[in-house]
mmCIF file of C-alpha atoms in Angstrom:
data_model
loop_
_atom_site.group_PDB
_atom_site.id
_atom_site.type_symbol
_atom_site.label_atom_id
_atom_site.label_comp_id
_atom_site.label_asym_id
_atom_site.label_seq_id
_atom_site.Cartn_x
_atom_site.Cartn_y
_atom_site.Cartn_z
ATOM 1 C CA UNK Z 285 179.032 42.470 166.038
ATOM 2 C CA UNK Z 286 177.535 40.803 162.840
ATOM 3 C CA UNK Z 287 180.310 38.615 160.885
ATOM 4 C CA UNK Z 288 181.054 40.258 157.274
ATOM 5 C CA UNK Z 289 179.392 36.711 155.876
ATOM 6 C CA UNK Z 290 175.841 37.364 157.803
ATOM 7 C CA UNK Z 291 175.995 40.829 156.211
ATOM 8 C CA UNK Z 292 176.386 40.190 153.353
ATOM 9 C CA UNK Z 293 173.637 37.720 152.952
ATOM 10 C CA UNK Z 294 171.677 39.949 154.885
ATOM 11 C CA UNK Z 295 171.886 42.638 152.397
ATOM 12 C CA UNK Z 296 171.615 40.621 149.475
ATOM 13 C CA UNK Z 297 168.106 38.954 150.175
ATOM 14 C CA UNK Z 298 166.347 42.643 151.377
ATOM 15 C CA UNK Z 299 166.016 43.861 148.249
ATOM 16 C CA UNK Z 300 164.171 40.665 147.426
ATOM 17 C CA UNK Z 301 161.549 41.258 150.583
ATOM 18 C CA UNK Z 302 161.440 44.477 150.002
ATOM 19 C CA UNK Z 303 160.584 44.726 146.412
ATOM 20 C CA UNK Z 304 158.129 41.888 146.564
ATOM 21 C CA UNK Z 305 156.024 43.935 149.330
ATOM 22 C CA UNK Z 306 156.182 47.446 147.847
ATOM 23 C CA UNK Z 307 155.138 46.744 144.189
ATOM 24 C CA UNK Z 308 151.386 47.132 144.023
ATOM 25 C CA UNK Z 309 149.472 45.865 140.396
ATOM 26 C CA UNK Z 310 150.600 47.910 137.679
ATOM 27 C CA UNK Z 311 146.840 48.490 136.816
ATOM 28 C CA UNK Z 312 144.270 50.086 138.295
ATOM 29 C CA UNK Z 313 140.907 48.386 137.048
ATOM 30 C CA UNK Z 314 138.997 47.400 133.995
ATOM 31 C CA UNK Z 315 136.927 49.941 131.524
ATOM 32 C CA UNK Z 316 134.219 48.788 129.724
ATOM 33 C CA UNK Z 317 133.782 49.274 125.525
ATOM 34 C CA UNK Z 318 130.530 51.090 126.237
ATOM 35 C CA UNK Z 319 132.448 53.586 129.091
ATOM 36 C CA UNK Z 320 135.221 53.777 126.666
ATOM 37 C CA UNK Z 321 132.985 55.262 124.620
ATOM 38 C CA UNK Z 322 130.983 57.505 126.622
ATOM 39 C CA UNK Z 323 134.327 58.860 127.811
ATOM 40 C CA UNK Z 324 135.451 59.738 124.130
ATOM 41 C CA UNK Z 325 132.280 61.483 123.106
ATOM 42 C CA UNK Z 326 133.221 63.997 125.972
ATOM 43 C CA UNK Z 327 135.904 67.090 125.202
ATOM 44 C CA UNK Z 328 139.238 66.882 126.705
ATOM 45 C CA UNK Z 329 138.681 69.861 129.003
ATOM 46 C CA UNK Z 330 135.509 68.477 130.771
ATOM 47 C CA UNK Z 331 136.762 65.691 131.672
ATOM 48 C CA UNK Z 332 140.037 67.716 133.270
ATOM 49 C CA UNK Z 333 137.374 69.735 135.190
ATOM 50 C CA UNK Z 334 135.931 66.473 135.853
ATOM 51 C CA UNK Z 335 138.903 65.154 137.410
ATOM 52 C CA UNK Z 336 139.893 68.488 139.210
ATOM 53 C CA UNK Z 337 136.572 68.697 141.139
ATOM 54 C CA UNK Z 338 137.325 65.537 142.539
ATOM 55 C CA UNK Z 339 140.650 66.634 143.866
ATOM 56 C CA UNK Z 340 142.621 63.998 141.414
ATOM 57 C CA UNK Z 341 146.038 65.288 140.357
ATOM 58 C CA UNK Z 342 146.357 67.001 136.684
ATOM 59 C CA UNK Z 343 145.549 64.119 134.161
ATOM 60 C CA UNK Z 344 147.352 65.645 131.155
ATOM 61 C CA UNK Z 345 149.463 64.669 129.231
ATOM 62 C CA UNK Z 346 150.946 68.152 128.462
ATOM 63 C CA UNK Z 347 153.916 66.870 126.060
ATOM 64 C CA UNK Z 348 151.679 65.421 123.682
ATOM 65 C CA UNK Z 349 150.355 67.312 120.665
ATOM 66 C CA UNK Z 350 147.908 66.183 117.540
ATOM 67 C CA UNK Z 351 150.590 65.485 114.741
ATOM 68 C CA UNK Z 352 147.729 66.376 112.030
ATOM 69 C CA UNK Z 353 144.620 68.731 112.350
ATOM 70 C CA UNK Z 354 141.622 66.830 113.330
ATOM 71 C CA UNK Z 355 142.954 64.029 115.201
ATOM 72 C CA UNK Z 356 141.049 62.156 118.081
ATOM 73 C CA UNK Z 357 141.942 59.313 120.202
ATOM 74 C CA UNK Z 358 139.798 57.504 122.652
ATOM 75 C CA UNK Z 359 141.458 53.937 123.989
ATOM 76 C CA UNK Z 360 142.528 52.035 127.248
ATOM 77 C CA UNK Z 361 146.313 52.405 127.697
ATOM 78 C CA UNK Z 362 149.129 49.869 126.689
ATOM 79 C CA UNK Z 363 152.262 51.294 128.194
ATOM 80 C CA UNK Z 364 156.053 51.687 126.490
ATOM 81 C CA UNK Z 365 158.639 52.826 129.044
ATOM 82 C CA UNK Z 366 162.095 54.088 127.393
ATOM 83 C CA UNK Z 367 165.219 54.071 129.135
ATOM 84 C CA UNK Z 368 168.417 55.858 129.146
ATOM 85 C CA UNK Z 369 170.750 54.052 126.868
ATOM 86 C CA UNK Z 370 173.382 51.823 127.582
ATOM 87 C CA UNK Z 371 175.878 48.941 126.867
ATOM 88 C CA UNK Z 372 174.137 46.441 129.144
ATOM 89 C CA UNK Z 373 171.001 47.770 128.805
ATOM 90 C CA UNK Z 374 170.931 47.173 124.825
ATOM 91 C CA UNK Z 375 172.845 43.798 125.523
ATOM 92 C CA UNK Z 376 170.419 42.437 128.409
ATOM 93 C CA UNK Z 377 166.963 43.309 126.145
ATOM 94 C CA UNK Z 378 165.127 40.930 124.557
ATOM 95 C CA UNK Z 379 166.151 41.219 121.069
ATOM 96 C CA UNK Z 380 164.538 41.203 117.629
ATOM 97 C CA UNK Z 381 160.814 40.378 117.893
ATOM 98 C CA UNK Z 382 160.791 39.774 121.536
ATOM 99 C CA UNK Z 383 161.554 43.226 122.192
ATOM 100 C CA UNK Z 384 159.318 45.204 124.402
ATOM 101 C CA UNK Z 385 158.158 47.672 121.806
ATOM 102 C CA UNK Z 386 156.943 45.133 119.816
ATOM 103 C CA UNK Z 387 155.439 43.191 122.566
ATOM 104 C CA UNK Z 388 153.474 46.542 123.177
ATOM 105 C CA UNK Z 389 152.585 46.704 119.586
ATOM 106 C CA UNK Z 390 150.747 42.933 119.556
ATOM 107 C CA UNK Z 391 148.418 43.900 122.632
ATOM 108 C CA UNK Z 392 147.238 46.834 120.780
ATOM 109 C CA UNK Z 393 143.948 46.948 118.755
ATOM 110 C CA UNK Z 394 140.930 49.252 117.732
ATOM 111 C CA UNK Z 395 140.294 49.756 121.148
ATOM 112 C CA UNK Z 396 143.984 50.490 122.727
ATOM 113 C CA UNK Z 397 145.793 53.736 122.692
ATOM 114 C CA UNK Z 398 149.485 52.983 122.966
ATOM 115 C CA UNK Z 399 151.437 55.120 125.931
ATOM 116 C CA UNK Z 400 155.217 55.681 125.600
ATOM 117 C CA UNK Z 401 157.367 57.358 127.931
ATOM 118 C CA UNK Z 402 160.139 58.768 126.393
ATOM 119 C CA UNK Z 403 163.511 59.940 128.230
ATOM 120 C CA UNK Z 404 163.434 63.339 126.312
ATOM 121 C CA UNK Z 405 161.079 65.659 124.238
ATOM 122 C CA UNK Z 406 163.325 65.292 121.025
ATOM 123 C CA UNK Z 407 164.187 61.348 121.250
ATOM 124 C CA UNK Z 408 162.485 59.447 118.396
ATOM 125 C CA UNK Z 409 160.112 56.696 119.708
ATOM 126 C CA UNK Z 410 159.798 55.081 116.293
ATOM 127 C CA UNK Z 411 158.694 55.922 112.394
ATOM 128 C CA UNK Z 412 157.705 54.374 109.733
ATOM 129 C CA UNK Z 413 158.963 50.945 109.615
ATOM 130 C CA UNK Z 414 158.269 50.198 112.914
ATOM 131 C CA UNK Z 415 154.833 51.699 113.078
ATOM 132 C CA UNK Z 416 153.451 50.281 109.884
ATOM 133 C CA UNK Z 417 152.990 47.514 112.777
ATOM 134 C CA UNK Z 418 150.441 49.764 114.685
ATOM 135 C CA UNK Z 419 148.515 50.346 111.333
ATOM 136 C CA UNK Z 420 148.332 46.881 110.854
ATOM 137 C CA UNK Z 421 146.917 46.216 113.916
ATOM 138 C CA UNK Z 422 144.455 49.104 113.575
ATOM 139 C CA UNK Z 423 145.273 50.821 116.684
ATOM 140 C CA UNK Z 424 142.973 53.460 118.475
ATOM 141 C CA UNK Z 425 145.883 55.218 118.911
ATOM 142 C CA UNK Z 426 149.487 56.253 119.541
ATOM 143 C CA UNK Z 427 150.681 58.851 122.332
ATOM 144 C CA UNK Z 428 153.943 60.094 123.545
ATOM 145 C CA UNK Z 429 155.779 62.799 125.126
ATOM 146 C CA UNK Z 430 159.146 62.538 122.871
ATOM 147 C CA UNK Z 431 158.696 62.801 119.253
ATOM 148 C CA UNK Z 432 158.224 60.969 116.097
ATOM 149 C CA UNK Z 433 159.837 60.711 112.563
ATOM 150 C CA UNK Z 434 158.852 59.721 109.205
ATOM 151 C CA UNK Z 435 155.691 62.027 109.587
ATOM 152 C CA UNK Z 436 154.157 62.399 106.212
ATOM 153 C CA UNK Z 437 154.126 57.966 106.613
ATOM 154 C CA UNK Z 438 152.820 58.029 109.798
ATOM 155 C CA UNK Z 439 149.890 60.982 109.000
ATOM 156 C CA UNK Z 440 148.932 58.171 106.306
ATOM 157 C CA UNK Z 441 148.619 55.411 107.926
ATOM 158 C CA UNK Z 442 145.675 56.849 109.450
ATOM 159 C CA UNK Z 443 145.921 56.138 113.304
ATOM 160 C CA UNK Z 444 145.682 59.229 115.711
ATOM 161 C CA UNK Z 445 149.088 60.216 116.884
ATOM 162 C CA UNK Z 446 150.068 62.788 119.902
ATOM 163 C CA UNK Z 447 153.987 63.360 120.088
ATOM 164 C CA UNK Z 448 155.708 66.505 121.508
ATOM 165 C CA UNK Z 449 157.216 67.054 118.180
ATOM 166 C CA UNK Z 450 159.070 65.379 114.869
ATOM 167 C CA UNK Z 451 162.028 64.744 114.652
ATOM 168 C CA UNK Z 452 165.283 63.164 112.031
ATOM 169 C CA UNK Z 453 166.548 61.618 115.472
ATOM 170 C CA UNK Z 454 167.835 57.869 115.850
ATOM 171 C CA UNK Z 455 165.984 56.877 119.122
ATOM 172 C CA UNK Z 456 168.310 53.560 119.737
ATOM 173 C CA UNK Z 457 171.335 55.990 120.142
ATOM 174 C CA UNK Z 458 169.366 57.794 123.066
ATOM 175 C CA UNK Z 459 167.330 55.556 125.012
ATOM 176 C CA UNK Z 460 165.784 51.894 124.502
ATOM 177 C CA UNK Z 461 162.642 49.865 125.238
ATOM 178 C CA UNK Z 462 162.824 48.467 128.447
ATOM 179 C CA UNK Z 463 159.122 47.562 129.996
ATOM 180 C CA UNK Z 464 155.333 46.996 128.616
ATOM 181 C CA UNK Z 465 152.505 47.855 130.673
ATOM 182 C CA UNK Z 466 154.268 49.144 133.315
ATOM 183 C CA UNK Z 467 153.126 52.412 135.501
ATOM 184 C CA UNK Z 468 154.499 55.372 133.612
ATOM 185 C CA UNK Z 469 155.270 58.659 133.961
ATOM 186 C CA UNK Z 470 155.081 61.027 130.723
ATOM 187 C CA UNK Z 471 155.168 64.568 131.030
ATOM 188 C CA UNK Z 472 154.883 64.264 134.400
ATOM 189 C CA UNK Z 473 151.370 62.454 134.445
ATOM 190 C CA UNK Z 474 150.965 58.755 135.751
ATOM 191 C CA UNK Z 475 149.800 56.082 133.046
ATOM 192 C CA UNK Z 476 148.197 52.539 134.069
ATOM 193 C CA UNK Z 477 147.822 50.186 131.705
ATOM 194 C CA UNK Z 478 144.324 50.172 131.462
ATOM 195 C CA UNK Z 479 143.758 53.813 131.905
ATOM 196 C CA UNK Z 480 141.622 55.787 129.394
ATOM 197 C CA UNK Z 481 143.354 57.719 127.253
ATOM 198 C CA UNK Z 482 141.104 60.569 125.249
ATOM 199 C CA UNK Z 483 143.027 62.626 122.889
ATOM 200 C CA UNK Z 484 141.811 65.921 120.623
ATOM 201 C CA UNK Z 485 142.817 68.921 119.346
ATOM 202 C CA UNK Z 486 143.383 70.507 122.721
ATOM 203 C CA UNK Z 487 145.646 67.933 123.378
ATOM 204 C CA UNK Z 488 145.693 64.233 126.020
ATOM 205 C CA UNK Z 489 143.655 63.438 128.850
ATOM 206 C CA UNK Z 490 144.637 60.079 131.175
ATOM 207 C CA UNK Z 491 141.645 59.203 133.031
ATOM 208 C CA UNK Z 492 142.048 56.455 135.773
ATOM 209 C CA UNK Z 493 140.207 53.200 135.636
ATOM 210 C CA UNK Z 494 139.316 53.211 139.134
ATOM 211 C CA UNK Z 495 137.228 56.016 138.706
ATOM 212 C CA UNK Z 496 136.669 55.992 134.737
ATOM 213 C CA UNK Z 497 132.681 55.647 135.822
ATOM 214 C CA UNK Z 498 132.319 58.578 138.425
ATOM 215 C CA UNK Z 499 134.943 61.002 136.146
ATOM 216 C CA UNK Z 500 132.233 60.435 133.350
ATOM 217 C CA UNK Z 501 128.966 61.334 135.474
ATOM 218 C CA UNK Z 502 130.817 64.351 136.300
ATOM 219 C CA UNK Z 503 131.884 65.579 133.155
ATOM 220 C CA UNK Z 504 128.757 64.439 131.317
ATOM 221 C CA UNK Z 505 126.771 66.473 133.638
ATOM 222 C CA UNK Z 506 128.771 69.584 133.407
ATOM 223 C CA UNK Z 507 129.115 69.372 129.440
ATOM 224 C CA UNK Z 508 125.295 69.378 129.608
ATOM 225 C CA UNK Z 509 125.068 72.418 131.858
ATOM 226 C CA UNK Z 510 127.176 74.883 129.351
ATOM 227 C CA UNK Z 511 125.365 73.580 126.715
ATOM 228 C CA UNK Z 512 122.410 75.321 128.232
ATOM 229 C CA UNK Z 513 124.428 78.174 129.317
ATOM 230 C CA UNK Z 514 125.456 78.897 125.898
ATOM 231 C CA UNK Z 515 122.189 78.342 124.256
ATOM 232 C CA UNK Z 516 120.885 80.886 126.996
ATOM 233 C CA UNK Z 517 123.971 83.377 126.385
ATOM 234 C CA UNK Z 518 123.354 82.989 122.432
ATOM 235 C CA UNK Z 519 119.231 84.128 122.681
ATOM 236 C CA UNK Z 520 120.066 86.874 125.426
ATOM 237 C CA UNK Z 521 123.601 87.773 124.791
ATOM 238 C CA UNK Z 522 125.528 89.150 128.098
ATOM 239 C CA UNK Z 523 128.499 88.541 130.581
ATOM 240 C CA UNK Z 524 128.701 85.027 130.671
ATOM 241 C CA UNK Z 525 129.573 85.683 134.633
ATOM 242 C CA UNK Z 526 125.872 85.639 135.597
ATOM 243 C CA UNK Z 527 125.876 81.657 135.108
ATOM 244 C CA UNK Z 528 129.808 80.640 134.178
ATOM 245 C CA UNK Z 529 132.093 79.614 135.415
ATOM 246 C CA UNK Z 530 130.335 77.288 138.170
ATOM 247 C CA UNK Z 531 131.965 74.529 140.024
ATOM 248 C CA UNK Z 532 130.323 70.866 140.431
ATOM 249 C CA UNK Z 533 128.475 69.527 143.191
ATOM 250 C CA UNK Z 534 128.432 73.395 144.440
ATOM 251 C CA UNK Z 535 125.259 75.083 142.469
ATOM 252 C CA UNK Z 536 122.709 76.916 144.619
ATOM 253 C CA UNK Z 537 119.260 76.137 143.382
ATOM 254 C CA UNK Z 538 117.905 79.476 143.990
ATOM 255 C CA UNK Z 539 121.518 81.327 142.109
ATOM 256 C CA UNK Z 540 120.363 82.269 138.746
ATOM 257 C CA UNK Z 541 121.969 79.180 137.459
ATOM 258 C CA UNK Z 542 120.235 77.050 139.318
ATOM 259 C CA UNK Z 543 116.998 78.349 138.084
ATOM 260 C CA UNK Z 544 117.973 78.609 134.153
ATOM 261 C CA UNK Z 545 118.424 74.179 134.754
ATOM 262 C CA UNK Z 546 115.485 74.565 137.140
ATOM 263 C CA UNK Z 547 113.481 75.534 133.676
ATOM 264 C CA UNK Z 548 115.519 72.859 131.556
ATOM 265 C CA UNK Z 549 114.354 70.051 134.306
ATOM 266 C CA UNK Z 550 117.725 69.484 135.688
ATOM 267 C CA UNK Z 551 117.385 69.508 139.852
ATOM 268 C CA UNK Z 552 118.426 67.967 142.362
ATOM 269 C CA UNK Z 553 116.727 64.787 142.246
ATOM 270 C CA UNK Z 554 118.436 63.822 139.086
ATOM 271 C CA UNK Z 555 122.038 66.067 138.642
ATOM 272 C CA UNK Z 556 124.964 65.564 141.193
ATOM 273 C CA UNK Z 557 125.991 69.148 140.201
ATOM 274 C CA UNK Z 558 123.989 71.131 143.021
ATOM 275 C CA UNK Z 559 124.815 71.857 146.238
ATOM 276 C CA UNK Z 560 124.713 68.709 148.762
ATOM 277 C CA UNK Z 561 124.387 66.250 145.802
ATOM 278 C CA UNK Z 562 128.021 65.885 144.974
ATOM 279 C CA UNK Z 563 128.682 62.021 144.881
ATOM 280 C CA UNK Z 564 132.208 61.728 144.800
#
């Protein structure tokens, strides 16, 4: 029978081991500016489709709303988690300055959409003060699944901004900054620093930097194709059922479909939306 003394110092180190071996890198690979771009010149929805024909999990972000008409964010993801509050949790967080919102705030720039995870749909994340910070640094972005306050301020200062809602709320009473650029979970969908995040009026996309490149071939080539359906449906109006909806990497090239892109030059030999050309 183990002594009481070997146990003990058996259970204390595991956690150690343990922990060490089962945390993989909190991100998942680099985007480039000119990808970043390409990826926010594309709608929201095509680049879901993108990442459903693909078999990737749902990618939005279905907490987070526009907070003014109009807005659009396209940036790689800096990451906020929020945790439940408490004594030794406000006592054992870097204070002041040091704290990790505001760590958060100095890694974000033109091209950086900041990600927080909030514990509840009505818990502040921040307002005015705090976010005339994120102006400052002219970020691409700001995205959340709680809610903000101070709105009118916070519509002025410019920067895109997705909450669930607005709120009067004190956040500090509720939950506190805990980690930066940590994995994430908000609303349910995963967030790597380093993702894209592409925001519009139909609300916020996460797509994963591992497969940022292959996610934009997809949805680029299927934004292209309705384009041409609607153009076709516009000049000889009917049930949009003869060429939509159509799924990617499946179209025959003798449907009628196929044969509308046939006449538009898309094929085979240069789209990875027919059948036996799907690349992913």
């Amino acid at each position: 029978m183990l002594s009481s003394t070997f146990r003990r110092a058996t259970f204390s180190a595991r956690p150690f081991a343990m922990r060490a071996f089962a945390t993989g890198p909190a991100s998942g690979g680099e985007i480039s500016d000119e990808m970043l771009q390409k990826l926010g010149s594309l709608s929201t929805q095509a680049l879901v489709d993108g990442l459903w024909v693909m078999g990737w999990p749902s990618a939005q972000i279905d907490g987070a709303r526009p907070l003014a008409k109009g807005m659009k964010c396209v940036g790689r993801a800096v990451t906020l988690n929020f945790v439940p509050a408490r004594p030794d949790i406000a006592q054992d967080k870097p204070a002041g300055g040091n704290s990790p919102e505001y760590e958060a705030f100095e890694l974000c720039g033109p091209n950086e959409v900041l990600v927080m995870s909030s514990v509840g749909p009505w818990e502040s994340v921040g307002g005015d003060i705090k976010f005339l910070r994120l102006k400052q640094r002219q970020i691409g972005g700001l995205v959340t699944d709680g809610s903000v306050r101070d709105t009118d301020e916070i519509i002025n200062y410019g920067f895109p901004c997705f909450s669930y809602s607005t709120t009067a709320r004190q956040g500090p009473a509720a939950m506190q900054p805990w980690e930066c650029n940590g994995v994430i979970s908000v609303s349910g969908t995963t967030v790597r620093p380093g993702d894209a995040i592409v925001g519009d009026q139909d609300g916020v996309v996460v797509v994963p930097a591992k497969v940022a490149d292959k996610v934009y071939s997809i949805a680029h080539g299927r934004e292209v194709i309705e384009g041409i359906v609607k153009e076709e449906l516009t000049k000889n109006p009917g049930p949009p059922g003869k060429y939509y909806p159509f799924m990617s990497g499946k179209i025959k090239v003798d449907s009628p479909l196929g044969q509308l892109l046939a006449s538009k030059g898309i094929t085979p030999e240069n789209s990875n939306q027919f059948e036996g050309t799907a690349d992913w």
